[in-house]
PDB file of C-alpha atoms in Angstrom:
ATOM      1  CA  MET A  25      74.615  -3.279  27.138  1.00  0.00           C
ATOM      2  CA  VAL A  26      77.028  -3.954  29.964  1.00  0.00           C
ATOM      3  CA  TYR A  27      77.727  -7.120  31.861  1.00  0.00           C
ATOM      4  CA  ILE A  28      78.837  -7.847  35.391  1.00  0.00           C
ATOM      5  CA  ILE A  29      80.593 -11.013  36.414  1.00  0.00           C
ATOM      6  CA  ALA A  30      80.955 -11.283  40.171  1.00  0.00           C
ATOM      7  CA  TYR A  31      83.090 -14.132  41.493  1.00  0.00           C
ATOM      8  CA  LEU A  32      82.459 -15.057  45.132  1.00  0.00           C
ATOM      9  CA  THR A  33      84.458 -17.515  47.194  1.00  0.00           C
ATOM     10  CA  ALA A  34      82.758 -18.523  50.426  1.00  0.00           C
ATOM     11  CA  HIS A  35      84.446 -19.988  53.466  1.00  0.00           C
ATOM     12  CA  LYS A  36      84.471 -23.788  53.354  1.00  0.00           C
ATOM     13  CA  GLY A  37      80.938 -25.105  53.751  1.00  0.00           C
ATOM     14  CA  LYS A  38      79.280 -21.658  53.536  1.00  0.00           C
ATOM     15  CA  GLY A  39      78.220 -21.744  49.863  1.00  0.00           C
ATOM     16  CA  ASP A  40      74.722 -22.879  50.805  1.00  0.00           C
ATOM     17  CA  ASP A  41      74.377 -19.910  53.164  1.00  0.00           C
ATOM     18  CA  VAL A  42      75.350 -17.539  50.360  1.00  0.00           C
ATOM     19  CA  VAL A  43      72.748 -19.072  48.048  1.00  0.00           C
ATOM     20  CA  VAL A  44      70.001 -18.719  50.666  1.00  0.00           C
ATOM     21  CA  LEU A  45      70.902 -15.098  51.390  1.00  0.00           C
ATOM     22  CA  ALA A  46      71.118 -14.319  47.677  1.00  0.00           C
ATOM     23  CA  ALA A  47      67.537 -15.406  46.914  1.00  0.00           C
ATOM     24  CA  PRO A  48      65.864 -12.132  48.016  1.00  0.00           C
ATOM     25  CA  LEU A  49      68.608 -10.126  46.280  1.00  0.00           C
ATOM     26  CA  ILE A  50      68.050 -11.960  43.011  1.00  0.00           C
ATOM     27  CA  GLU A  51      64.279 -11.539  43.181  1.00  0.00           C
ATOM     28  CA  ALA A  52      64.490  -7.795  43.915  1.00  0.00           C
ATOM     29  CA  THR A  53      67.248  -7.129  41.386  1.00  0.00           C
ATOM     30  CA  ARG A  54      65.366  -8.784  38.549  1.00  0.00           C
ATOM     31  CA  ARG A  55      62.640  -6.143  39.065  1.00  0.00           C
ATOM     32  CA  GLU A  56      65.063  -3.211  38.782  1.00  0.00           C
ATOM     33  CA  ALA A  57      64.846  -0.915  35.774  1.00  0.00           C
ATOM     34  CA  GLY A  58      67.622  -1.776  33.364  1.00  0.00           C
ATOM     35  CA  CYS A  59      68.191  -5.350  34.598  1.00  0.00           C
ATOM     36  CA  ILE A  60      68.049  -7.771  31.686  1.00  0.00           C
ATOM     37  CA  THR A  61      69.389 -10.916  33.380  1.00  0.00           C
ATOM     38  CA  TYR A  62      70.657 -11.640  36.883  1.00  0.00           C
ATOM     39  CA  ASP A  63      71.682 -15.229  37.655  1.00  0.00           C
ATOM     40  CA  LEU A  64      73.747 -17.019  40.288  1.00  0.00           C
ATOM     41  CA  TYR A  65      75.758 -20.137  39.454  1.00  0.00           C
ATOM     42  CA  ARG A  66      77.889 -22.528  41.487  1.00  0.00           C
ATOM     43  CA  LYS A  67      81.090 -24.064  40.238  1.00  0.00           C
ATOM     44  CA  PRO A  68      80.628 -27.800  39.672  1.00  0.00           C
ATOM     45  CA  GLY A  69      82.679 -29.687  42.220  1.00  0.00           C
ATOM     46  CA  ASP A  70      83.176 -26.627  44.439  1.00  0.00           C
ATOM     47  CA  PRO A  71      79.906 -25.496  46.064  1.00  0.00           C
ATOM     48  CA  ASP A  72      81.702 -22.625  47.810  1.00  0.00           C
ATOM     49  CA  ALA A  73      82.653 -20.954  44.502  1.00  0.00           C
ATOM     50  CA  LEU A  74      79.799 -18.870  43.113  1.00  0.00           C
ATOM     51  CA  VAL A  75      79.405 -16.542  40.158  1.00  0.00           C
ATOM     52  CA  PHE A  76      76.805 -13.880  39.471  1.00  0.00           C
ATOM     53  CA  VAL A  77      76.352 -13.266  35.748  1.00  0.00           C
ATOM     54  CA  GLU A  78      74.413 -10.090  35.046  1.00  0.00           C
ATOM     55  CA  THR A  79      73.272  -8.208  31.958  1.00  0.00           C
ATOM     56  CA  TRP A  80      72.290  -4.550  32.263  1.00  0.00           C
ATOM     57  CA  LYS A  81      70.844  -2.023  29.831  1.00  0.00           C
ATOM     58  CA  ASP A  82      73.634   0.467  30.529  1.00  0.00           C
ATOM     59  CA  LYS A  83      76.112   1.760  33.123  1.00  0.00           C
ATOM     60  CA  VAL A  84      73.465   4.086  34.568  1.00  0.00           C
ATOM     61  CA  ALA A  85      71.379   1.030  35.513  1.00  0.00           C
ATOM     62  CA  VAL A  86      74.430  -0.617  37.094  1.00  0.00           C
ATOM     63  CA  ASP A  87      75.194   2.503  39.113  1.00  0.00           C
ATOM     64  CA  ALA A  88      71.598   2.594  40.358  1.00  0.00           C
ATOM     65  CA  HIS A  89      71.822  -1.107  41.283  1.00  0.00           C
ATOM     66  CA  PHE A  90      74.862  -0.452  43.463  1.00  0.00           C
ATOM     67  CA  GLU A  91      72.779   2.023  45.502  1.00  0.00           C
ATOM     68  CA  GLU A  92      69.845  -0.346  46.082  1.00  0.00           C
ATOM     69  CA  PRO A  93      69.130  -1.297  49.711  1.00  0.00           C
ATOM     70  CA  HIS A  94      68.731  -4.988  48.842  1.00  0.00           C
ATOM     71  CA  LEU A  95      72.263  -5.083  47.395  1.00  0.00           C
ATOM     72  CA  LYS A  96      73.727  -3.255  50.379  1.00  0.00           C
ATOM     73  CA  ALA A  97      71.941  -5.661  52.750  1.00  0.00           C
ATOM     74  CA  PHE A  98      73.347  -8.653  50.840  1.00  0.00           C
ATOM     75  CA  GLN A  99      76.859  -7.209  50.928  1.00  0.00           C
ATOM     76  CA  SER A 100      76.620  -6.707  54.700  1.00  0.00           C
ATOM     77  CA  ALA A 101      75.317 -10.233  55.223  1.00  0.00           C
ATOM     78  CA  MET A 102      78.182 -11.656  53.144  1.00  0.00           C
ATOM     79  CA  ALA A 103      80.949  -9.933  55.099  1.00  0.00           C
ATOM     80  CA  ASP A 104      81.628 -12.941  57.351  1.00  0.00           C
ATOM     81  CA  LEU A 105      80.811 -15.630  54.772  1.00  0.00           C
ATOM     82  CA  LEU A 106      83.201 -14.710  51.981  1.00  0.00           C
ATOM     83  CA  ILE A 107      86.933 -15.202  51.609  1.00  0.00           C
ATOM     84  CA  GLU A 108      87.067 -13.237  48.379  1.00  0.00           C
ATOM     85  CA  ALA A 109      84.888 -11.286  45.966  1.00  0.00           C
ATOM     86  CA  ARG A 110      85.940 -10.026  42.554  1.00  0.00           C
ATOM     87  CA  ILE A 111      83.597  -7.972  40.403  1.00  0.00           C
ATOM     88  CA  GLU A 112      84.228  -7.270  36.740  1.00  0.00           C
ATOM     89  CA  LEU A 113      82.244  -4.773  34.678  1.00  0.00           C
ATOM     90  CA  VAL A 114      82.405  -5.711  31.000  1.00  0.00           C
ATOM     91  CA  SER A 115      81.454  -3.105  28.404  1.00  0.00           C
ATOM     92  CA  PRO A 116      82.276  -2.753  24.719  1.00  0.00           C
ATOM     93  CA  GLU A 117      85.034  -0.287  25.612  1.00  0.00           C
ATOM     94  CA  LYS A 118      86.798  -2.113  28.431  1.00  0.00           C
ATOM     95  CA  VAL A 119      86.761  -4.544  31.325  1.00  0.00           C
ATOM     96  CA  GLU A 120      86.979  -2.913  34.738  1.00  0.00           C
ATOM     97  CA  VAL A 121      87.612  -4.598  38.071  1.00  0.00           C
ATOM     98  CA  LEU A 122      85.395  -2.884  40.630  1.00  0.00           C
TER      99      LEU A 122
END
């Protein structure tokens, strides 16, 4: 199994917009082959700080996810809403920043 932790920081007051735009992404991703869990959380006290916590069967499933149109559409929609995004891929061998 591999895990992805994606930290998103939205512009002030834009966290709600990110959550709304993420809903179709979450629904579609949960149906992907190899997706075990895919959840979005908000930092208590800071609604503009969000974290995706994902569990995948293997790296092949993650690579396929990164090619999905629903992920690419979400990334495009987020371009003007985010200050920062940091994605970490956690596997038994290492932690990679993507």
